[in-house]
PDB file of C-alpha atoms in Angstrom:
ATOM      1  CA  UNK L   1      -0.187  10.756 -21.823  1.00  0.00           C
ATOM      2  CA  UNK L   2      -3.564  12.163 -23.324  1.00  0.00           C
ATOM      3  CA  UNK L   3      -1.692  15.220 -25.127  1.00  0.00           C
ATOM      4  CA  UNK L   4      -1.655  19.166 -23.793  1.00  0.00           C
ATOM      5  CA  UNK L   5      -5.160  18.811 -22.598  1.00  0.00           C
ATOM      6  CA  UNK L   6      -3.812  16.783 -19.253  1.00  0.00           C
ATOM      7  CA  UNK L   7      -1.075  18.819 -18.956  1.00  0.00           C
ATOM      8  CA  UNK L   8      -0.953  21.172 -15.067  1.00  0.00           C
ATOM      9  CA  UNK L   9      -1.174  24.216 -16.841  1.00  0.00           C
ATOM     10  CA  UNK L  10      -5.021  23.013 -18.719  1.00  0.00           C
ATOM     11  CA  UNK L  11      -6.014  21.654 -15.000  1.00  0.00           C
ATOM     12  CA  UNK L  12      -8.502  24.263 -13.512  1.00  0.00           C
ATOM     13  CA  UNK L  13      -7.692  22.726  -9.544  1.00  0.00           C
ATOM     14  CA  UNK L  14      -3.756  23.522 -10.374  1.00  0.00           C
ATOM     15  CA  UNK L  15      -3.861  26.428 -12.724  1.00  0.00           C
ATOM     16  CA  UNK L  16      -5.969  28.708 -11.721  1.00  0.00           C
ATOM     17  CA  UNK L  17      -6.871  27.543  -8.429  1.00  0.00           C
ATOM     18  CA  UNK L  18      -8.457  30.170  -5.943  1.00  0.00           C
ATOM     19  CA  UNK L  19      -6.403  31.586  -2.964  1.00  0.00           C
ATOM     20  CA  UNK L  20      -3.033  33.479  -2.695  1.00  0.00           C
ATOM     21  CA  UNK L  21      -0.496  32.929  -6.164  1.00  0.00           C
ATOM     22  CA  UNK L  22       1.623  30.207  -5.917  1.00  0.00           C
ATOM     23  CA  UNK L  23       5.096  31.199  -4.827  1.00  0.00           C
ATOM     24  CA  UNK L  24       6.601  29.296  -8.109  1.00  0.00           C
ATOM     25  CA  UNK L  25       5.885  28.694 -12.156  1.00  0.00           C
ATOM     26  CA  UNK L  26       3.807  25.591 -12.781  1.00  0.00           C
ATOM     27  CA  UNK L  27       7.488  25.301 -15.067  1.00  0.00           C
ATOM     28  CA  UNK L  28       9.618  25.786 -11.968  1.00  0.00           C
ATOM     29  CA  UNK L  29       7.541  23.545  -9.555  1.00  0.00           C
ATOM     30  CA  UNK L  30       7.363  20.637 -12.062  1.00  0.00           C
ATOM     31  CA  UNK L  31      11.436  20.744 -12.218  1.00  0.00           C
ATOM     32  CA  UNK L  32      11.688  21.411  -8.472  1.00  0.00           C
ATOM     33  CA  UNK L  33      10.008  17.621  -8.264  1.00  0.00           C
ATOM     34  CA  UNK L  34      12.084  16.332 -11.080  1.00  0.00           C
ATOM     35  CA  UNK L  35      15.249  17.400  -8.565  1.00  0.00           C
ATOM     36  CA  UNK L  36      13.796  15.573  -5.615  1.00  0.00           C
ATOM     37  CA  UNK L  37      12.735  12.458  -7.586  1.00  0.00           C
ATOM     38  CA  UNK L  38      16.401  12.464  -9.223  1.00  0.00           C
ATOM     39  CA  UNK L  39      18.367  13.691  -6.914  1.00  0.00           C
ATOM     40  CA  UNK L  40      16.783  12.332  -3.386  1.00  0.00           C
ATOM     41  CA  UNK L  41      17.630  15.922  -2.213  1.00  0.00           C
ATOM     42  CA  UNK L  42      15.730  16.789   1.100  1.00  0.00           C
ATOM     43  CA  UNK L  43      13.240  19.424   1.393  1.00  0.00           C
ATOM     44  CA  UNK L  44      14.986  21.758   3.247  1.00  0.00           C
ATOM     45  CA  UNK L  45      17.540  21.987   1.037  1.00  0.00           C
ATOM     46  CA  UNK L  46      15.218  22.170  -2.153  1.00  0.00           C
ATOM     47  CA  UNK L  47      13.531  25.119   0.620  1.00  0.00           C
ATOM     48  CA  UNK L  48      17.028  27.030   0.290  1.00  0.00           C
ATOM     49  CA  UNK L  49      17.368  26.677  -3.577  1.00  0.00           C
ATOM     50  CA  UNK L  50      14.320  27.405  -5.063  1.00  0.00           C
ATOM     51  CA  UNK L  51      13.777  30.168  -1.705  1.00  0.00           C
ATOM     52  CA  UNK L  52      10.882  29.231  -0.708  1.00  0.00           C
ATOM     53  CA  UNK L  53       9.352  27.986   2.344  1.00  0.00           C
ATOM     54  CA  UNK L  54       9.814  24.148   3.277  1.00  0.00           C
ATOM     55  CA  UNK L  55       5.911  23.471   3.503  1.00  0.00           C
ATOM     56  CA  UNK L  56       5.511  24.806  -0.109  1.00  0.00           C
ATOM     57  CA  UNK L  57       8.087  21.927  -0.831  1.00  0.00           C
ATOM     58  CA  UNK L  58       6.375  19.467   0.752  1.00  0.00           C
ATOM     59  CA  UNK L  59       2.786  20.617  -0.653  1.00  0.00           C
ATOM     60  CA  UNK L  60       4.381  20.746  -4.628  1.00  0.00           C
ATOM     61  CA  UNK L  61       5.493  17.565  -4.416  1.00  0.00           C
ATOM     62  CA  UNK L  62       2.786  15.859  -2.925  1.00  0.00           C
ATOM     63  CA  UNK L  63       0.369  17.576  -5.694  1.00  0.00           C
ATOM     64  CA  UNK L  64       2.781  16.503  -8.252  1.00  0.00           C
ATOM     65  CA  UNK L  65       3.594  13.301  -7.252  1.00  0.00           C
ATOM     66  CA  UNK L  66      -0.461  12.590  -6.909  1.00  0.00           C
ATOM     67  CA  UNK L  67      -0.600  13.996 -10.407  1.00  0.00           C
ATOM     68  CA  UNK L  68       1.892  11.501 -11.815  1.00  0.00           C
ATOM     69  CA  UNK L  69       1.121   8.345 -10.275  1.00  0.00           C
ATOM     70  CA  UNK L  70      -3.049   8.959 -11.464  1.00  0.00           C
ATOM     71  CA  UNK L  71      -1.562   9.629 -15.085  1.00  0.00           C
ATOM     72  CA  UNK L  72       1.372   7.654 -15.654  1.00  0.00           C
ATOM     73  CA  UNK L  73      -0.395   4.459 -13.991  1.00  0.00           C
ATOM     74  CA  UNK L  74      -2.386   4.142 -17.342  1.00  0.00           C
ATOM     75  CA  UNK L  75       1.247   3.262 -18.827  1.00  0.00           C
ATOM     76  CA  UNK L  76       1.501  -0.931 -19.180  1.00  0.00           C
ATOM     77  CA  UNK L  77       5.101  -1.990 -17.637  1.00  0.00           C
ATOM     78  CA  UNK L  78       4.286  -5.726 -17.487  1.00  0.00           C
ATOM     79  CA  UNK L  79       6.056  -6.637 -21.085  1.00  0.00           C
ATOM     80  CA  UNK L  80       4.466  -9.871 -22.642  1.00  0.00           C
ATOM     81  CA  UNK L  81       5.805 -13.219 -23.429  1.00  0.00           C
ATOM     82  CA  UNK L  82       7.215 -12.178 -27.097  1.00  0.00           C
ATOM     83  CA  UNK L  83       9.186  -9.212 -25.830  1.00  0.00           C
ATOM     84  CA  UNK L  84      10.468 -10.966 -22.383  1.00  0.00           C
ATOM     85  CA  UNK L  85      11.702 -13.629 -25.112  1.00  0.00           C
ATOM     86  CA  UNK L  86      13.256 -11.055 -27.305  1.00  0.00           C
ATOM     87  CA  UNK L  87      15.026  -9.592 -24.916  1.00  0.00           C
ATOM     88  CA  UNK L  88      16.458 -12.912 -22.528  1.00  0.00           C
ATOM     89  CA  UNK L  89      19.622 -12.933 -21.678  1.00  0.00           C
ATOM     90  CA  UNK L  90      21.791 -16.308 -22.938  1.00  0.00           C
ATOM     91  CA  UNK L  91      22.350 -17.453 -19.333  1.00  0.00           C
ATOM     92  CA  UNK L  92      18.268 -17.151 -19.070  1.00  0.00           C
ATOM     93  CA  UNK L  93      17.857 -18.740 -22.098  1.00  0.00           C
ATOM     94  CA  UNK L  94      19.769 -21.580 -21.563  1.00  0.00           C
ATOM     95  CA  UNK L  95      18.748 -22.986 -18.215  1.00  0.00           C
ATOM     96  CA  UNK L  96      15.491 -20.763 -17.526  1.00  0.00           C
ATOM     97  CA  UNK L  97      13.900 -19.967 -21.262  1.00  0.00           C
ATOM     98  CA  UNK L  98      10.767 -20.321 -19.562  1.00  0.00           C
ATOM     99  CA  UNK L  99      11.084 -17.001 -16.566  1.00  0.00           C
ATOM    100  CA  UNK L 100       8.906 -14.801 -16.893  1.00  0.00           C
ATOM    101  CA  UNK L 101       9.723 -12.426 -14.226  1.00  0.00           C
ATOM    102  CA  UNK L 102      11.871 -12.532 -11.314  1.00  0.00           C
ATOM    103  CA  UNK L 103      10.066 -11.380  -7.686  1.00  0.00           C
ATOM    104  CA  UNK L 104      11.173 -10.102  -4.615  1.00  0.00           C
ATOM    105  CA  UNK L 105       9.066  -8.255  -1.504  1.00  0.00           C
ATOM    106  CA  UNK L 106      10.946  -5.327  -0.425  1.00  0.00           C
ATOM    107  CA  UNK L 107      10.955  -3.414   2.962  1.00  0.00           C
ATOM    108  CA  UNK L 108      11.471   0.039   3.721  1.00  0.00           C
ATOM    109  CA  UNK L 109      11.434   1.490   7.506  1.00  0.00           C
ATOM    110  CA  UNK L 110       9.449   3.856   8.427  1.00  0.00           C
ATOM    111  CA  UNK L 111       8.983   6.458  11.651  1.00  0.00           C
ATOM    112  CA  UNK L 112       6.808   4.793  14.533  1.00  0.00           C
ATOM    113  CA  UNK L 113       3.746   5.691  13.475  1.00  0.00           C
ATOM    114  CA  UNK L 114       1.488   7.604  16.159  1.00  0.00           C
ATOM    115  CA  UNK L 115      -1.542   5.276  16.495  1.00  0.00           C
ATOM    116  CA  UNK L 116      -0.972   1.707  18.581  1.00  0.00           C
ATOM    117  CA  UNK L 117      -3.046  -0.436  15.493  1.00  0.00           C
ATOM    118  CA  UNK L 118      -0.615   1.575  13.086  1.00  0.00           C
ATOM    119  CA  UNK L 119       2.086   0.501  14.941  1.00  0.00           C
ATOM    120  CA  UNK L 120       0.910  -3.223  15.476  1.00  0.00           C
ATOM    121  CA  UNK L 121       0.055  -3.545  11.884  1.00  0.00           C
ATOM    122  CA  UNK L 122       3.863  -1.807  10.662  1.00  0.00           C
ATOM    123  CA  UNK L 123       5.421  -3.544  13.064  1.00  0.00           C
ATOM    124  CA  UNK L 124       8.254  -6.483  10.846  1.00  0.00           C
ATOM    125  CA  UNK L 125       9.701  -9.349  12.684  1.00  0.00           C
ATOM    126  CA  UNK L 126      12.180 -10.103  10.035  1.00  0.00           C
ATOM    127  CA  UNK L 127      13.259  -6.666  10.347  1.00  0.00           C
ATOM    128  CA  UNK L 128      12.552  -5.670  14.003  1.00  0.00           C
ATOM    129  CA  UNK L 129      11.357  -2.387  12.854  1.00  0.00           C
ATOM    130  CA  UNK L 130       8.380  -0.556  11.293  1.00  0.00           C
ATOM    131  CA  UNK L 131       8.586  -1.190   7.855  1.00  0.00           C
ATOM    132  CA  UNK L 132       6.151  -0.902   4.949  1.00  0.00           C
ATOM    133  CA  UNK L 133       6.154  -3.853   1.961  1.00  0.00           C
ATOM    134  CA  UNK L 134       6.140  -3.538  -1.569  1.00  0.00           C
ATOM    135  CA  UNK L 135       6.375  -6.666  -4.288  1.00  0.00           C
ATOM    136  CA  UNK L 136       9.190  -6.162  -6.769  1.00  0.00           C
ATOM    137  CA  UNK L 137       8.983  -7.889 -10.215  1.00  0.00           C
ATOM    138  CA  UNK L 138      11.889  -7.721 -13.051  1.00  0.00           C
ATOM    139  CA  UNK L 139      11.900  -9.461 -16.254  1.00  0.00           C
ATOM    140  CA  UNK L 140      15.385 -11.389 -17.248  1.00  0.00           C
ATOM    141  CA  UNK L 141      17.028  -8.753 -18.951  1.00  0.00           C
ATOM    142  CA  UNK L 142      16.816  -6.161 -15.585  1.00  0.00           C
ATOM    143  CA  UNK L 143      13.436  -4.326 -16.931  1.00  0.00           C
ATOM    144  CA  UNK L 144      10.491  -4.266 -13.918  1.00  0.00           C
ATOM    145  CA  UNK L 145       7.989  -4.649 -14.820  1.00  0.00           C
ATOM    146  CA  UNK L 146       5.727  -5.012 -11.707  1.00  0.00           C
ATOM    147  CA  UNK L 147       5.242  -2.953  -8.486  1.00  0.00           C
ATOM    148  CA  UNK L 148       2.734  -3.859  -5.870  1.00  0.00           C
ATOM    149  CA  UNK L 149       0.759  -1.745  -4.076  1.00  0.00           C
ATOM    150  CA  UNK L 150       2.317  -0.869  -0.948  1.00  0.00           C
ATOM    151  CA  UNK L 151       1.401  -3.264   2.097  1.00  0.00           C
ATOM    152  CA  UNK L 152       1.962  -2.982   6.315  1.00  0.00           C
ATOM    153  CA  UNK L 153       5.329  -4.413   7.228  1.00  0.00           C
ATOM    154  CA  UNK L 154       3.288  -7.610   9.250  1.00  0.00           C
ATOM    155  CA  UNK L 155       1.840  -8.917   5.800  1.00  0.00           C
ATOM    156  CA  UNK L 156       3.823 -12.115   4.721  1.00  0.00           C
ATOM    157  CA  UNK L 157       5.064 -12.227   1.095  1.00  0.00           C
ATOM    158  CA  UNK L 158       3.160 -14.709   0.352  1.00  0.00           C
ATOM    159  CA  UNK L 159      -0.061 -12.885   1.242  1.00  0.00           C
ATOM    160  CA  UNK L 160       1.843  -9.727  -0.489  1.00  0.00           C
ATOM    161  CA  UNK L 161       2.420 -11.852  -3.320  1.00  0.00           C
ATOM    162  CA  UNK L 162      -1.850 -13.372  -3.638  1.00  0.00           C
ATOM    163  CA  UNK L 163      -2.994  -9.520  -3.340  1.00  0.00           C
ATOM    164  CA  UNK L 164      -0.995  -7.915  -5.720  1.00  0.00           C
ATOM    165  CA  UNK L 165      -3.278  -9.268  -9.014  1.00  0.00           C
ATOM    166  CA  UNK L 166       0.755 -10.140 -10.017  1.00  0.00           C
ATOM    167  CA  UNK L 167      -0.699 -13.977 -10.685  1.00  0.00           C
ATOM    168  CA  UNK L 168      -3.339 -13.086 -12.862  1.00  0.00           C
ATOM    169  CA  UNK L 169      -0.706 -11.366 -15.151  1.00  0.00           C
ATOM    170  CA  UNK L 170       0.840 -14.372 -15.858  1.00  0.00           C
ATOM    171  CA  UNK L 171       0.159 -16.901 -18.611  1.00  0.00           C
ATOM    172  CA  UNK L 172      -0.277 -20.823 -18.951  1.00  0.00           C
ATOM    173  CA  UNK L 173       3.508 -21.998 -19.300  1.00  0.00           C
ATOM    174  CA  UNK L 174       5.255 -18.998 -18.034  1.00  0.00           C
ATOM    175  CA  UNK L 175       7.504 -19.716 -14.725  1.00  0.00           C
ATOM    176  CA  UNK L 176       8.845 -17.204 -11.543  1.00  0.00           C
ATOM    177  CA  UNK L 177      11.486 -16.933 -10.301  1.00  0.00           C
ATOM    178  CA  UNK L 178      12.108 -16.220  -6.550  1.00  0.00           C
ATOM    179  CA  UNK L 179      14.778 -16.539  -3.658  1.00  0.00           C
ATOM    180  CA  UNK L 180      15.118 -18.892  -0.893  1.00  0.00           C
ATOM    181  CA  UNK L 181      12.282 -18.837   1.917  1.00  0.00           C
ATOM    182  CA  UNK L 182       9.704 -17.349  -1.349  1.00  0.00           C
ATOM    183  CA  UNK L 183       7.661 -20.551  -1.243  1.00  0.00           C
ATOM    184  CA  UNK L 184       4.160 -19.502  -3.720  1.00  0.00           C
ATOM    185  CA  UNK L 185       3.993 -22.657  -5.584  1.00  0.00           C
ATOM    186  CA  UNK L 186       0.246 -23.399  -4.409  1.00  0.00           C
ATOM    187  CA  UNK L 187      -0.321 -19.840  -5.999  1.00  0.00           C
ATOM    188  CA  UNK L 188       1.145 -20.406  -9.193  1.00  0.00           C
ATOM    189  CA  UNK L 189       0.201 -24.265  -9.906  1.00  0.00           C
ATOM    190  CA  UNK L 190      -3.597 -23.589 -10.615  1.00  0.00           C
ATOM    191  CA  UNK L 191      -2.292 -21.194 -13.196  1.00  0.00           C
ATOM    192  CA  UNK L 192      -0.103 -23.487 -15.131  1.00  0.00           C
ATOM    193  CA  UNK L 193       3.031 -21.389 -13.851  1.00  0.00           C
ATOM    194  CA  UNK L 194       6.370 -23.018 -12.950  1.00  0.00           C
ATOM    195  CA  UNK L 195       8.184 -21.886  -9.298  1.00  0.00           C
ATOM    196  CA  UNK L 196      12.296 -21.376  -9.842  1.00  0.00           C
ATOM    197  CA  UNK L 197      13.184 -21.588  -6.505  1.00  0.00           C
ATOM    198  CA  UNK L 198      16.585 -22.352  -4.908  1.00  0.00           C
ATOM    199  CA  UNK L 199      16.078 -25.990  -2.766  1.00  0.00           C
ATOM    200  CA  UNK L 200      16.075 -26.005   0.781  1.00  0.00           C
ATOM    201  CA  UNK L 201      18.800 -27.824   3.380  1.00  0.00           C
ATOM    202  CA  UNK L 202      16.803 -30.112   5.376  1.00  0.00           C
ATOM    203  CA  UNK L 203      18.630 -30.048   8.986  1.00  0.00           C
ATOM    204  CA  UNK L 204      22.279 -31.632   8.809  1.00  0.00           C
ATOM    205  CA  UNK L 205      21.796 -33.464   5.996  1.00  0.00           C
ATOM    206  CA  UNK L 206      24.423 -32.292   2.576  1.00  0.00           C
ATOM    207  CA  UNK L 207      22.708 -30.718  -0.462  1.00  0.00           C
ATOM    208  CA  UNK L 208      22.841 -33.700  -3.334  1.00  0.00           C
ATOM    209  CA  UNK L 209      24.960 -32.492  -6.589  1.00  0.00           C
ATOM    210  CA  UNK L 210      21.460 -31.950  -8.546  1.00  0.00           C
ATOM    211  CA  UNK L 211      20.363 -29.697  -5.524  1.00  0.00           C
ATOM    212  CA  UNK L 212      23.642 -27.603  -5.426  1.00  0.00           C
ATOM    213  CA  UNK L 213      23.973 -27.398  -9.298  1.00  0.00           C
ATOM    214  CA  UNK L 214      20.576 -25.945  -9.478  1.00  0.00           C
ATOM    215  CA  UNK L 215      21.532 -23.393  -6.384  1.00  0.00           C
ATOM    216  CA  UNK L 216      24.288 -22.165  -8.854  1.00  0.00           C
ATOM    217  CA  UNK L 217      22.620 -21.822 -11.980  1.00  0.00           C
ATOM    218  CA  UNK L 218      20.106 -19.685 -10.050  1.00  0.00           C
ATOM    219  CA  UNK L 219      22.625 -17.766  -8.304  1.00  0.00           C
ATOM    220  CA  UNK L 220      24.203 -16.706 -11.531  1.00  0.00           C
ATOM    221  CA  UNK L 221      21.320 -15.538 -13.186  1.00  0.00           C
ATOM    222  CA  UNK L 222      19.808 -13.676 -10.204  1.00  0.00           C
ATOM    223  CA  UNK L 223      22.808 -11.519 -10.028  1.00  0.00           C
ATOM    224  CA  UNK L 224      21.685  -9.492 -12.959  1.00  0.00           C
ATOM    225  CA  UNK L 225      18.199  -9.188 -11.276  1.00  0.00           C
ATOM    226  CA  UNK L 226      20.004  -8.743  -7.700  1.00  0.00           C
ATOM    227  CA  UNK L 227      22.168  -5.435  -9.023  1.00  0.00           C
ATOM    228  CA  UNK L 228      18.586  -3.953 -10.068  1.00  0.00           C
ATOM    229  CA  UNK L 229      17.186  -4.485  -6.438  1.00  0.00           C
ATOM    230  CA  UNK L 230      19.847  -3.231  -5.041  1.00  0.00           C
ATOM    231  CA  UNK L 231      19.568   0.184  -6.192  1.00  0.00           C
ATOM    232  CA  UNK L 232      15.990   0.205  -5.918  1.00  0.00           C
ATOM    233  CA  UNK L 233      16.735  -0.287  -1.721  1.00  0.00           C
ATOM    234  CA  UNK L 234      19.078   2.146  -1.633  1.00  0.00           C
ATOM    235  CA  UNK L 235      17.392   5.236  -3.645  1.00  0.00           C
ATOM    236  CA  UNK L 236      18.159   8.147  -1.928  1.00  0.00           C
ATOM    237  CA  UNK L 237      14.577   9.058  -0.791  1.00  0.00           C
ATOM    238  CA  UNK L 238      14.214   5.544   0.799  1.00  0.00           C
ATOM    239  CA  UNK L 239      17.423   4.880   2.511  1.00  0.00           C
ATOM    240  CA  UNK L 240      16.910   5.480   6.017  1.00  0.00           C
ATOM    241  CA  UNK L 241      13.365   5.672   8.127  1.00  0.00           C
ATOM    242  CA  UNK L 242      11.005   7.501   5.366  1.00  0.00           C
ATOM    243  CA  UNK L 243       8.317   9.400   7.101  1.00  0.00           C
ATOM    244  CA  UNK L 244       5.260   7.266   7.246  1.00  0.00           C
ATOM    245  CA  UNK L 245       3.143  10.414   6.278  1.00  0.00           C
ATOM    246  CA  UNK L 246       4.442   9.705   2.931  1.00  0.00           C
ATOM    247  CA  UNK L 247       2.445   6.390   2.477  1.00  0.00           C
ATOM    248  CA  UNK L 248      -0.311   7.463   4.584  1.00  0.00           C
ATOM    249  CA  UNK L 249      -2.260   7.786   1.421  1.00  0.00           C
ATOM    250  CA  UNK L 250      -1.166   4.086  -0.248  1.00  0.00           C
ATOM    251  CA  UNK L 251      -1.660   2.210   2.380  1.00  0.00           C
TER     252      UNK L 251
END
């Protein structure tokens, strides 16, 4: 934040922008977005409250939201080394001092979008449905600090995961941490970063006691992380099919 000078009411486009007055304060639209962001309420319903009509819903928040994302962007969430250290959890710091942030790619459906390539390029195997994908990363002690942009439902993870810039965050001796089926150890190796990964069962063949003791510890740390990614799936606004017109401009 840059002080009262960046604030919507000392924006020309937003304050005193030519045309009809808007039907709500620059006070009252800024908390009717709060409500939506907080609450997941719909628009129609937000329509009804603040009685007005649902398109001026739709065009407040996406002026806001546009508004926030190009200033609060400037705010660093990655945390470095000395804070992710001050703040490990014992369980973290006894088997994985070392993690530097735990990853995940996350899907979230979306309507069938009108145009065939759209559709194609949407379209998730894994999920039989059109989905779009964003990279998730959270440091040891729950914080995230890392959120992709947000990709077509076709990329891999692993192609997710070499876009993001995430890599070039991370420093000489640092290691991720990832879940089963995550494989980006070729990414991470050039950059001196460790992969945490939980091993694979090769056909019929019985995990050894290493294997299956280092299944657990992960496990038990992840759960931590896991609760976090949980309620990042199933925030109000994204539970469901979202309407693709809302990442229209993202992707």
């Amino acid at each position: 934040w840059k002080g009262s000078a960046t604030t919507p009411e000392a924006i020309p486009q937003l304050g005193h922008k030519p045309g009809p007055k808007a039907k709500l304060r620059l006070v009252d639209q800024f908390f009717l977005v709060m409500v939506r962001l907080r609450l997941g309420l719909g628009e129609v319903d937000l329509a009804h409250r603040f009685k007005v009509p649902q398109p001026t819903v739709s065009r407040t928040v996406i002026t806001w939201v546009n508004l926030m994302y190009h200033k609060l962007q400037q705010l660093p969430i990655w945390l470095s080394r000395r804070k992710v250290d001050k703040l490990m959890p014992p369980c973290f710091r006894q088997w994985y001092p070392s993690t530097r942030v735990i990853i995940d790619c996350t899907e979230f459906f979306i309507n069938t979008p009108s145009l065939l390539s759209r559709q194609s390029a949407t379209w998730s195997a894994y999920k039989n449905h059109n989905t779009v994908k964003v990279l998730i990363g959270i440091a040891p002690h729950g914080h995230v600090t890392f959120v992709s942009d947000v990709y077509e439902g076709s990329i891999s993870d692993k192609a997710v995961t070499a876009n993001s810039g995430l890599v070039e965050l991370l420093q000489d001796g640092d290691s991720v941490m990832t879940d089963k089926g995550f494989d980006i150890k070729d990414l991470l190796v050039p950059h001196g970063v460790r992969l945490n990964i939980p091993p694979f069962k090769s056909g019929d063949r019985q995990m050894t006691p290493d294997a299956l003791m280092t299944t657990k510890k992960i496990a038990a740390v992840r759960i931590h992380v896991e609760r976090k990614m949980h309620r990042i799936k199933c925030f109000r606004i994204l539970c469901g099919e979202v309407d693709n017109t809302h990442f229209d401009m993202l992707l």
